[in-house]
């Protein structure tokens, strides 16, 4: 059974494994996550766990004027089970508490994830060419309507 809970430093080994699995070569570093976890006034990070196993995670950056879905990922073997949707819904609850606008970037080639966002009311508003620095992939910018 999947449970959502706040991400802690103790989750970072598992989160870093998922980063490599899901986002290589454009992964965040452990140091980046440590910094993010320390900024609780503007950050909110959640993990999805099945027993003791971290199977997904998500992060939100939120300011009074706008919020950004910073990251969201679910291990490949558990995709399609609704875990990503639950993580996104948890972020959106937090975003609604903090900000009137929610934005995100998603790989322009990742149609499945774009579909998840569209089902939650996000619409494309632009493209950031070469946004992902190591792969050089473009990002589609989406805003919740």
PDB file of C-alpha atoms in Angstrom:
ATOM      1  CA  UNK A   1       0.000   0.000   0.000  1.00  0.00           C
ATOM      2  CA  UNK A   2       1.398   3.378  -1.031  1.00  0.00           C
ATOM      3  CA  UNK A   3       1.727   6.080   1.594  1.00  0.00           C
ATOM      4  CA  UNK A   4       2.806   9.686   1.060  1.00  0.00           C
ATOM      5  CA  UNK A   5       4.947  11.451   3.638  1.00  0.00           C
ATOM      6  CA  UNK A   6       7.410  14.345   3.812  1.00  0.00           C
ATOM      7  CA  UNK A   7      10.845  13.623   2.331  1.00  0.00           C
ATOM      8  CA  UNK A   8      13.726  13.517   4.812  1.00  0.00           C
ATOM      9  CA  UNK A   9      17.503  13.351   4.498  1.00  0.00           C
ATOM     10  CA  UNK A  10      17.226   9.611   5.188  1.00  0.00           C
ATOM     11  CA  UNK A  11      15.323   9.185   1.903  1.00  0.00           C
ATOM     12  CA  UNK A  12      18.055  10.686  -0.255  1.00  0.00           C
ATOM     13  CA  UNK A  13      19.909   7.461  -1.090  1.00  0.00           C
ATOM     14  CA  UNK A  14      16.715   6.033  -2.588  1.00  0.00           C
ATOM     15  CA  UNK A  15      15.773   9.353  -4.200  1.00  0.00           C
ATOM     16  CA  UNK A  16      19.189   9.595  -5.857  1.00  0.00           C
ATOM     17  CA  UNK A  17      18.763   6.068  -7.291  1.00  0.00           C
ATOM     18  CA  UNK A  18      15.438   7.157  -8.768  1.00  0.00           C
ATOM     19  CA  UNK A  19      16.997  10.389 -10.102  1.00  0.00           C
ATOM     20  CA  UNK A  20      19.513   8.323 -12.095  1.00  0.00           C
ATOM     21  CA  UNK A  21      16.845   5.876 -13.283  1.00  0.00           C
ATOM     22  CA  UNK A  22      14.413   8.573 -14.373  1.00  0.00           C
ATOM     23  CA  UNK A  23      16.306  11.712 -15.309  1.00  0.00           C
ATOM     24  CA  UNK A  24      19.837  10.802 -16.383  1.00  0.00           C
ATOM     25  CA  UNK A  25      21.858  12.648 -17.525  1.00  0.00           C
ATOM     26  CA  UNK A  26      20.005  15.697 -16.146  1.00  0.00           C
ATOM     27  CA  UNK A  27      19.864  14.589 -12.520  1.00  0.00           C
ATOM     28  CA  UNK A  28      19.830  16.741  -9.435  1.00  0.00           C
ATOM     29  CA  UNK A  29      22.649  16.140  -6.951  1.00  0.00           C
ATOM     30  CA  UNK A  30      22.449  15.053  -3.339  1.00  0.00           C
ATOM     31  CA  UNK A  31      23.742  18.498  -2.359  1.00  0.00           C
ATOM     32  CA  UNK A  32      20.886  20.131  -4.264  1.00  0.00           C
ATOM     33  CA  UNK A  33      18.336  18.022  -2.387  1.00  0.00           C
ATOM     34  CA  UNK A  34      19.977  18.756   0.959  1.00  0.00           C
ATOM     35  CA  UNK A  35      19.767  22.465   0.208  1.00  0.00           C
ATOM     36  CA  UNK A  36      16.139  22.165  -0.922  1.00  0.00           C
ATOM     37  CA  UNK A  37      15.119  20.217   2.184  1.00  0.00           C
ATOM     38  CA  UNK A  38      16.571  22.987   4.336  1.00  0.00           C
ATOM     39  CA  UNK A  39      14.353  25.689   2.813  1.00  0.00           C
ATOM     40  CA  UNK A  40      11.077  24.669   4.438  1.00  0.00           C
ATOM     41  CA  UNK A  41       9.575  28.148   4.161  1.00  0.00           C
ATOM     42  CA  UNK A  42       9.444  27.917   0.334  1.00  0.00           C
ATOM     43  CA  UNK A  43       9.897  24.193  -0.376  1.00  0.00           C
ATOM     44  CA  UNK A  44       7.798  21.076   0.091  1.00  0.00           C
ATOM     45  CA  UNK A  45       9.108  17.591  -0.804  1.00  0.00           C
ATOM     46  CA  UNK A  46       7.116  14.372  -0.562  1.00  0.00           C
ATOM     47  CA  UNK A  47       7.969  10.699  -1.030  1.00  0.00           C
ATOM     48  CA  UNK A  48       5.695   7.817  -1.962  1.00  0.00           C
ATOM     49  CA  UNK A  49       6.617   4.698  -0.019  1.00  0.00           C
ATOM     50  CA  UNK A  50       5.532   1.087  -0.254  1.00  0.00           C
ATOM     51  CA  UNK A  51       6.565  -0.430   3.058  1.00  0.00           C
ATOM     52  CA  UNK A  52      10.177   0.696   3.461  1.00  0.00           C
ATOM     53  CA  UNK A  53      10.757   1.320  -0.255  1.00  0.00           C
ATOM     54  CA  UNK A  54      10.685   4.799  -1.779  1.00  0.00           C
ATOM     55  CA  UNK A  55       8.924   4.344  -5.128  1.00  0.00           C
ATOM     56  CA  UNK A  56       8.378   7.994  -6.020  1.00  0.00           C
ATOM     57  CA  UNK A  57       8.938  11.569  -4.953  1.00  0.00           C
ATOM     58  CA  UNK A  58       7.911  15.108  -5.782  1.00  0.00           C
ATOM     59  CA  UNK A  59       8.908  18.641  -4.906  1.00  0.00           C
ATOM     60  CA  UNK A  60       7.319  22.073  -4.900  1.00  0.00           C
ATOM     61  CA  UNK A  61       8.871  25.536  -4.775  1.00  0.00           C
ATOM     62  CA  UNK A  62       6.261  28.026  -3.591  1.00  0.00           C
ATOM     63  CA  UNK A  63       6.313  31.778  -3.167  1.00  0.00           C
ATOM     64  CA  UNK A  64       3.346  34.056  -2.456  1.00  0.00           C
ATOM     65  CA  UNK A  65       2.969  34.999  -6.144  1.00  0.00           C
ATOM     66  CA  UNK A  66       3.633  31.644  -7.828  1.00  0.00           C
ATOM     67  CA  UNK A  67       4.573  28.028  -7.244  1.00  0.00           C
ATOM     68  CA  UNK A  68       6.658  25.657  -9.360  1.00  0.00           C
ATOM     69  CA  UNK A  69       6.455  21.884  -9.527  1.00  0.00           C
ATOM     70  CA  UNK A  70      10.202  21.328  -9.205  1.00  0.00           C
ATOM     71  CA  UNK A  71      10.330  17.569  -9.691  1.00  0.00           C
ATOM     72  CA  UNK A  72       8.161  14.487  -9.746  1.00  0.00           C
ATOM     73  CA  UNK A  73       9.117  10.913 -10.505  1.00  0.00           C
ATOM     74  CA  UNK A  74       7.988   7.332  -9.992  1.00  0.00           C
ATOM     75  CA  UNK A  75      10.176   4.289 -10.514  1.00  0.00           C
ATOM     76  CA  UNK A  76       9.546   2.689 -13.895  1.00  0.00           C
ATOM     77  CA  UNK A  77       8.265  -0.575 -12.449  1.00  0.00           C
ATOM     78  CA  UNK A  78       5.476   1.294 -10.619  1.00  0.00           C
ATOM     79  CA  UNK A  79       4.437   3.769 -13.295  1.00  0.00           C
ATOM     80  CA  UNK A  80       0.818   3.536 -14.385  1.00  0.00           C
ATOM     81  CA  UNK A  81      -0.446   2.810 -10.855  1.00  0.00           C
ATOM     82  CA  UNK A  82      -1.572   6.369 -10.107  1.00  0.00           C
ATOM     83  CA  UNK A  83       1.357   7.148  -7.798  1.00  0.00           C
ATOM     84  CA  UNK A  84       2.473  10.127  -9.877  1.00  0.00           C
ATOM     85  CA  UNK A  85      -1.057  11.507  -9.804  1.00  0.00           C
ATOM     86  CA  UNK A  86      -1.234  11.177  -6.024  1.00  0.00           C
ATOM     87  CA  UNK A  87       2.121  12.926  -5.646  1.00  0.00           C
ATOM     88  CA  UNK A  88       1.047  15.718  -7.976  1.00  0.00           C
ATOM     89  CA  UNK A  89      -2.279  16.121  -6.161  1.00  0.00           C
ATOM     90  CA  UNK A  90      -0.401  16.460  -2.841  1.00  0.00           C
ATOM     91  CA  UNK A  91       1.821  19.158  -4.343  1.00  0.00           C
ATOM     92  CA  UNK A  92      -1.182  21.012  -5.743  1.00  0.00           C
ATOM     93  CA  UNK A  93      -2.892  21.059  -2.339  1.00  0.00           C
ATOM     94  CA  UNK A  94       0.242  22.658  -0.912  1.00  0.00           C
ATOM     95  CA  UNK A  95       0.556  25.027  -3.879  1.00  0.00           C
ATOM     96  CA  UNK A  96      -3.052  26.177  -3.432  1.00  0.00           C
ATOM     97  CA  UNK A  97      -2.300  26.943   0.206  1.00  0.00           C
ATOM     98  CA  UNK A  98       0.656  29.138  -0.753  1.00  0.00           C
ATOM     99  CA  UNK A  99       0.274  30.594  -4.264  1.00  0.00           C
ATOM    100  CA  UNK A 100      -2.328  31.614  -6.863  1.00  0.00           C
ATOM    101  CA  UNK A 101      -0.310  30.377  -9.886  1.00  0.00           C
ATOM    102  CA  UNK A 102       1.343  26.984 -10.495  1.00  0.00           C
ATOM    103  CA  UNK A 103       3.929  26.471 -13.238  1.00  0.00           C
ATOM    104  CA  UNK A 104       6.148  23.593 -14.304  1.00  0.00           C
ATOM    105  CA  UNK A 105       8.559  22.452 -16.980  1.00  0.00           C
ATOM    106  CA  UNK A 106       8.386  19.013 -18.554  1.00  0.00           C
ATOM    107  CA  UNK A 107      10.492  17.425 -21.260  1.00  0.00           C
ATOM    108  CA  UNK A 108       8.998  18.318 -24.624  1.00  0.00           C
ATOM    109  CA  UNK A 109       9.293  14.634 -25.612  1.00  0.00           C
ATOM    110  CA  UNK A 110       7.537  13.286 -22.485  1.00  0.00           C
ATOM    111  CA  UNK A 111       3.959  13.038 -23.707  1.00  0.00           C
ATOM    112  CA  UNK A 112       2.841  10.678 -20.928  1.00  0.00           C
ATOM    113  CA  UNK A 113       3.786  13.135 -18.194  1.00  0.00           C
ATOM    114  CA  UNK A 114       2.331  16.034 -20.163  1.00  0.00           C
ATOM    115  CA  UNK A 115      -0.931  14.067 -20.210  1.00  0.00           C
ATOM    116  CA  UNK A 116      -0.857  13.705 -16.415  1.00  0.00           C
ATOM    117  CA  UNK A 117      -0.418  17.451 -16.072  1.00  0.00           C
ATOM    118  CA  UNK A 118      -3.155  18.189 -18.614  1.00  0.00           C
ATOM    119  CA  UNK A 119      -5.582  15.990 -16.635  1.00  0.00           C
ATOM    120  CA  UNK A 120      -4.844  18.217 -13.619  1.00  0.00           C
ATOM    121  CA  UNK A 121      -5.660  21.390 -15.556  1.00  0.00           C
ATOM    122  CA  UNK A 122      -2.228  22.390 -16.852  1.00  0.00           C
ATOM    123  CA  UNK A 123      -1.949  23.946 -20.315  1.00  0.00           C
ATOM    124  CA  UNK A 124       1.182  24.635 -22.399  1.00  0.00           C
ATOM    125  CA  UNK A 125       2.282  28.265 -22.405  1.00  0.00           C
ATOM    126  CA  UNK A 126       5.733  28.103 -23.999  1.00  0.00           C
ATOM    127  CA  UNK A 127       8.945  26.230 -24.719  1.00  0.00           C
ATOM    128  CA  UNK A 128      12.376  26.650 -23.139  1.00  0.00           C
ATOM    129  CA  UNK A 129      14.894  25.546 -25.806  1.00  0.00           C
ATOM    130  CA  UNK A 130      17.790  23.454 -24.437  1.00  0.00           C
ATOM    131  CA  UNK A 131      16.410  23.723 -20.874  1.00  0.00           C
ATOM    132  CA  UNK A 132      17.903  20.421 -19.741  1.00  0.00           C
ATOM    133  CA  UNK A 133      21.618  21.224 -19.792  1.00  0.00           C
ATOM    134  CA  UNK A 134      23.288  17.845 -20.235  1.00  0.00           C
ATOM    135  CA  UNK A 135      20.828  16.286 -22.675  1.00  0.00           C
ATOM    136  CA  UNK A 136      20.055  19.569 -24.422  1.00  0.00           C
ATOM    137  CA  UNK A 137      16.347  18.679 -24.493  1.00  0.00           C
ATOM    138  CA  UNK A 138      13.709  21.376 -24.697  1.00  0.00           C
ATOM    139  CA  UNK A 139      11.168  21.889 -21.908  1.00  0.00           C
ATOM    140  CA  UNK A 140       7.495  22.579 -22.390  1.00  0.00           C
ATOM    141  CA  UNK A 141       6.324  25.191 -19.873  1.00  0.00           C
ATOM    142  CA  UNK A 142       2.850  24.545 -18.494  1.00  0.00           C
ATOM    143  CA  UNK A 143       0.572  26.568 -16.238  1.00  0.00           C
ATOM    144  CA  UNK A 144      -2.412  25.366 -14.307  1.00  0.00           C
ATOM    145  CA  UNK A 145      -5.441  27.064 -15.837  1.00  0.00           C
TER     146      UNK A 145
END
